Coordinates of C-alpha atoms in Angstrom, one line a residue:
M1 CA -36.7 -32.5 -188.7
S2 CA -35.6 -32.8 -185.0
V3 CA -35.2 -29.8 -182.8
E4 CA -31.4 -30.4 -182.6
V5 CA -31.0 -30.3 -186.4
A6 CA -33.3 -27.3 -186.8
T7 CA -31.3 -25.5 -184.0
E8 CA -28.0 -26.2 -185.8
L9 CA -29.3 -25.0 -189.2
V10 CA -30.8 -21.8 -187.8
T11 CA -27.6 -21.1 -185.8
Y12 CA -25.7 -21.1 -189.1
L13 CA -28.3 -18.8 -190.6
S14 CA -28.0 -16.5 -187.6
V15 CA -24.2 -16.3 -188.0
V16 CA -24.3 -15.5 -191.7
S17 CA -27.0 -12.9 -191.1
G18 CA -24.1 -10.7 -189.9
I19 CA -22.8 -10.5 -193.5
A20 CA -25.5 -7.9 -194.4
P21 CA -24.5 -5.1 -191.9
V22 CA -20.8 -5.8 -192.3
L23 CA -21.0 -5.6 -196.1
Q24 CA -23.0 -2.4 -195.8
M25 CA -20.3 -1.0 -193.4
Y26 CA -17.6 -2.0 -195.8
K27 CA -19.3 -0.2 -198.7
S28 CA -20.3 2.9 -196.8
G29 CA -17.3 3.2 -194.5
N30 CA -19.8 3.9 -191.7
T31 CA -19.4 1.7 -188.5
R32 CA -22.4 3.3 -186.7
N33 CA -24.5 0.6 -185.0
V34 CA -22.4 -2.3 -186.3
P35 CA -22.6 -4.8 -183.4
F36 CA -18.8 -5.1 -182.9
L37 CA -19.0 -6.1 -179.2
F38 CA -21.5 -8.8 -180.1
F39 CA -19.0 -10.2 -182.6
V40 CA -16.1 -10.0 -180.1
I41 CA -18.0 -11.7 -177.3
G42 CA -19.2 -14.3 -179.9
E43 CA -15.6 -15.0 -180.7
L44 CA -14.7 -15.6 -177.0
L45 CA -17.8 -17.8 -176.6
A46 CA -17.0 -19.8 -179.8
S47 CA -13.5 -20.4 -178.6
S48 CA -14.8 -21.7 -175.3
C49 CA -17.4 -23.8 -177.0
I50 CA -14.8 -25.5 -179.3
S51 CA -12.8 -26.5 -176.2
Y52 CA -16.0 -27.7 -174.5
G53 CA -17.0 -29.7 -177.7
L54 CA -13.5 -31.3 -177.7
L55 CA -13.8 -32.2 -174.0
T56 CA -17.3 -33.7 -174.3
E57 CA -16.7 -35.1 -177.8
N58 CA -19.8 -33.3 -179.0
L59 CA -19.4 -32.9 -182.7
V60 CA -22.5 -30.7 -183.1
I61 CA -21.1 -28.1 -180.7
L62 CA -17.7 -28.4 -182.3
R63 CA -19.0 -28.0 -185.8
I64 CA -21.3 -25.0 -185.0
N65 CA -18.6 -23.1 -183.2
L66 CA -15.9 -23.6 -185.8
V67 CA -18.3 -21.9 -188.3
V68 CA -19.1 -19.2 -185.7
L69 CA -15.4 -18.6 -185.1
F70 CA -14.6 -18.3 -188.8
F71 CA -17.4 -15.7 -189.5
N72 CA -16.9 -13.7 -186.4
T73 CA -13.1 -13.5 -187.1
S74 CA -14.0 -12.2 -190.6
Y75 CA -16.4 -9.6 -189.3
I76 CA -13.9 -8.4 -186.7
L77 CA -11.1 -8.1 -189.3
I78 CA -13.3 -6.2 -191.7
Y79 CA -14.5 -3.8 -188.9
L80 CA -10.9 -3.1 -187.9
Y81 CA -10.1 -2.4 -191.6
V82 CA -12.9 0.1 -191.9
V83 CA -13.0 1.9 -188.5
R84 CA -10.8 5.0 -188.3
S85 CA -10.1 5.0 -184.6
K86 CA -9.1 1.4 -183.7
S87 CA -8.0 1.9 -180.1
A88 CA -11.4 1.0 -178.5
A89 CA -11.9 -2.0 -180.7
L90 CA -8.4 -3.3 -180.0
R91 CA -8.9 -2.9 -176.3
Q92 CA -12.0 -5.1 -176.5
I93 CA -10.1 -7.7 -178.5
V94 CA -7.2 -7.7 -176.1
F95 CA -9.5 -8.1 -173.1
C96 CA -11.2 -11.1 -174.7
L97 CA -7.9 -12.7 -175.7
A98 CA -6.8 -12.2 -172.1
V99 CA -9.9 -14.0 -170.8
I100 CA -9.3 -16.9 -173.2
V101 CA -5.6 -17.2 -172.2
S102 CA -6.6 -17.1 -168.5
I103 CA -9.1 -19.9 -169.0
L104 CA -6.6 -22.1 -170.8
V105 CA -3.9 -21.4 -168.1
Y106 CA -6.4 -22.3 -165.4
L107 CA -7.4 -25.6 -167.1
R108 CA -3.8 -26.5 -167.9
Y109 CA -2.3 -25.9 -164.4
F110 CA -5.2 -26.0 -161.9
S111 CA -7.9 -28.3 -163.2
T112 CA -7.6 -31.7 -161.6
S113 CA -9.9 -33.7 -163.8
K114 CA -11.8 -33.8 -167.1
Q115 CA -15.1 -33.4 -165.3
Q116 CA -13.9 -30.3 -163.5
S117 CA -12.8 -28.8 -166.8
I118 CA -16.2 -29.6 -168.3
A119 CA -17.9 -27.9 -165.3
V120 CA -15.7 -24.8 -165.7
F121 CA -16.6 -24.5 -169.4
G122 CA -20.3 -25.1 -168.6
T123 CA -20.2 -22.1 -166.2
I124 CA -18.2 -20.0 -168.8
L125 CA -20.8 -20.8 -171.5
L126 CA -23.7 -19.9 -169.2
I127 CA -22.1 -16.5 -168.3
G128 CA -20.7 -15.9 -171.8
S129 CA -24.0 -16.7 -173.5
S130 CA -25.9 -14.5 -171.1
V131 CA -23.6 -11.5 -171.7
L132 CA -23.7 -12.1 -175.5
N133 CA -27.5 -12.0 -175.4
V134 CA -27.5 -8.8 -173.3
T135 CA -25.4 -6.8 -175.8
P136 CA -28.4 -6.2 -178.3
A137 CA -29.8 -4.0 -175.5
L138 CA -27.0 -1.5 -176.3
E139 CA -28.4 -1.2 -179.8
V140 CA -31.9 -0.5 -178.3
W141 CA -30.4 2.2 -176.1
E142 CA -28.8 3.8 -179.2
C143 CA -32.2 3.7 -180.8
I144 CA -33.7 5.5 -177.8
K145 CA -31.0 8.2 -177.8
Q146 CA -31.2 8.7 -181.6
K147 CA -34.9 8.3 -181.9
T148 CA -34.5 6.0 -184.9
A149 CA -33.9 2.3 -185.4
A150 CA -32.1 2.7 -188.7
G151 CA -29.0 1.0 -187.4
I152 CA -30.8 -2.3 -186.5
S153 CA -30.2 -5.1 -189.0
I154 CA -33.6 -6.7 -189.6
P155 CA -32.1 -10.0 -191.0
M156 CA -29.9 -10.4 -187.9
M157 CA -32.8 -9.5 -185.5
F158 CA -35.2 -12.1 -187.0
A159 CA -32.4 -14.7 -187.4
Y160 CA -31.4 -14.4 -183.7
L161 CA -35.0 -14.3 -182.5
I162 CA -35.7 -17.7 -184.2
C163 CA -32.3 -19.0 -183.1
C164 CA -32.9 -18.1 -179.4
G165 CA -36.3 -19.6 -179.6
L166 CA -35.0 -22.9 -180.9
W167 CA -32.1 -23.0 -178.4
L168 CA -34.6 -22.3 -175.6
T169 CA -36.8 -25.2 -176.8
Y170 CA -33.8 -27.4 -177.2
G171 CA -32.5 -26.5 -173.7
L172 CA -35.9 -27.1 -172.1
S173 CA -36.2 -30.5 -173.8
L174 CA -32.8 -31.4 -172.2
K175 CA -33.7 -29.7 -168.9
D176 CA -30.4 -28.0 -169.2
F177 CA -30.4 -24.6 -167.4
N178 CA -27.0 -23.6 -169.0
I179 CA -28.6 -23.8 -172.4
Y180 CA -32.1 -22.4 -172.0
A181 CA -31.5 -19.6 -169.5
P182 CA -29.4 -17.3 -171.7
N183 CA -31.9 -17.7 -174.5
V184 CA -34.7 -16.2 -172.4
I185 CA -32.5 -13.1 -172.2
G186 CA -31.8 -13.3 -176.0
L187 CA -35.5 -13.4 -176.8
A188 CA -36.1 -10.4 -174.6
T189 CA -33.3 -8.3 -176.0
H190 CA -33.8 -9.2 -179.7
G191 CA -37.6 -8.7 -179.2
S192 CA -36.9 -5.3 -177.8
K193 CA -35.2 -4.4 -181.1
A194 CA -38.4 -5.3 -183.0
L195 CA -40.3 -3.0 -180.6
A196 CA -37.8 -0.2 -181.2
I197 CA -38.4 -0.5 -184.9
L198 CA -42.1 -0.2 -184.4
M199 CA -41.7 2.8 -182.1
Y200 CA -39.0 4.8 -183.9
G201 CA -39.0 3.7 -187.5
R202 CA -35.9 3.5 -189.6
Q203 CA -35.1 7.0 -190.7
S204 CA -31.4 7.3 -191.6
L205 CA -28.9 9.4 -189.6
P206 CA -26.0 11.5 -191.0
H207 CA -22.9 9.5 -191.8
T208 CA -20.4 9.2 -188.9
D209 CA -17.6 6.7 -188.1

């Protein structure tokens, strides 16, 4: 199996690993430590990747991110259904939608060539992927404050550790900084979640929204 095929398959597994914490949230009504910001930024990134895949005629990127878009949209909608105070979540969604619209307006009215559009999306993907891979650090910070790692989803943590490792390998094989650099960050942040579990254990906290 090639690195490209393995990377695609593990990316799908990483995306569906979000089902476990979201399903638990739906059953319990408890949104504590659900990585909502991770899902929202993932939605923004997937939308950009779909446009990038169309521009570059890269069916792998297009296929992966259509799946990512579907699952992240589902996770976001379920979160909005469960969470009691929706204002903060809606602000994050509106911000990401504004970013997407701004990008599309720029490309529609100011981009002068296909290559320029591809370059713009390459920069967006580098920044977006880096930000996405930083967000797990927020979960680690919560663990430090609460002195427990009960809110960390172990399936998601392992899935994304493997996923980042494969994307790093894939990016290095292509010598593509935009691909491998964000995944160095991802390995560090998801690895820190594993360290938090070892340090604090998984003792449950009282129910809150």
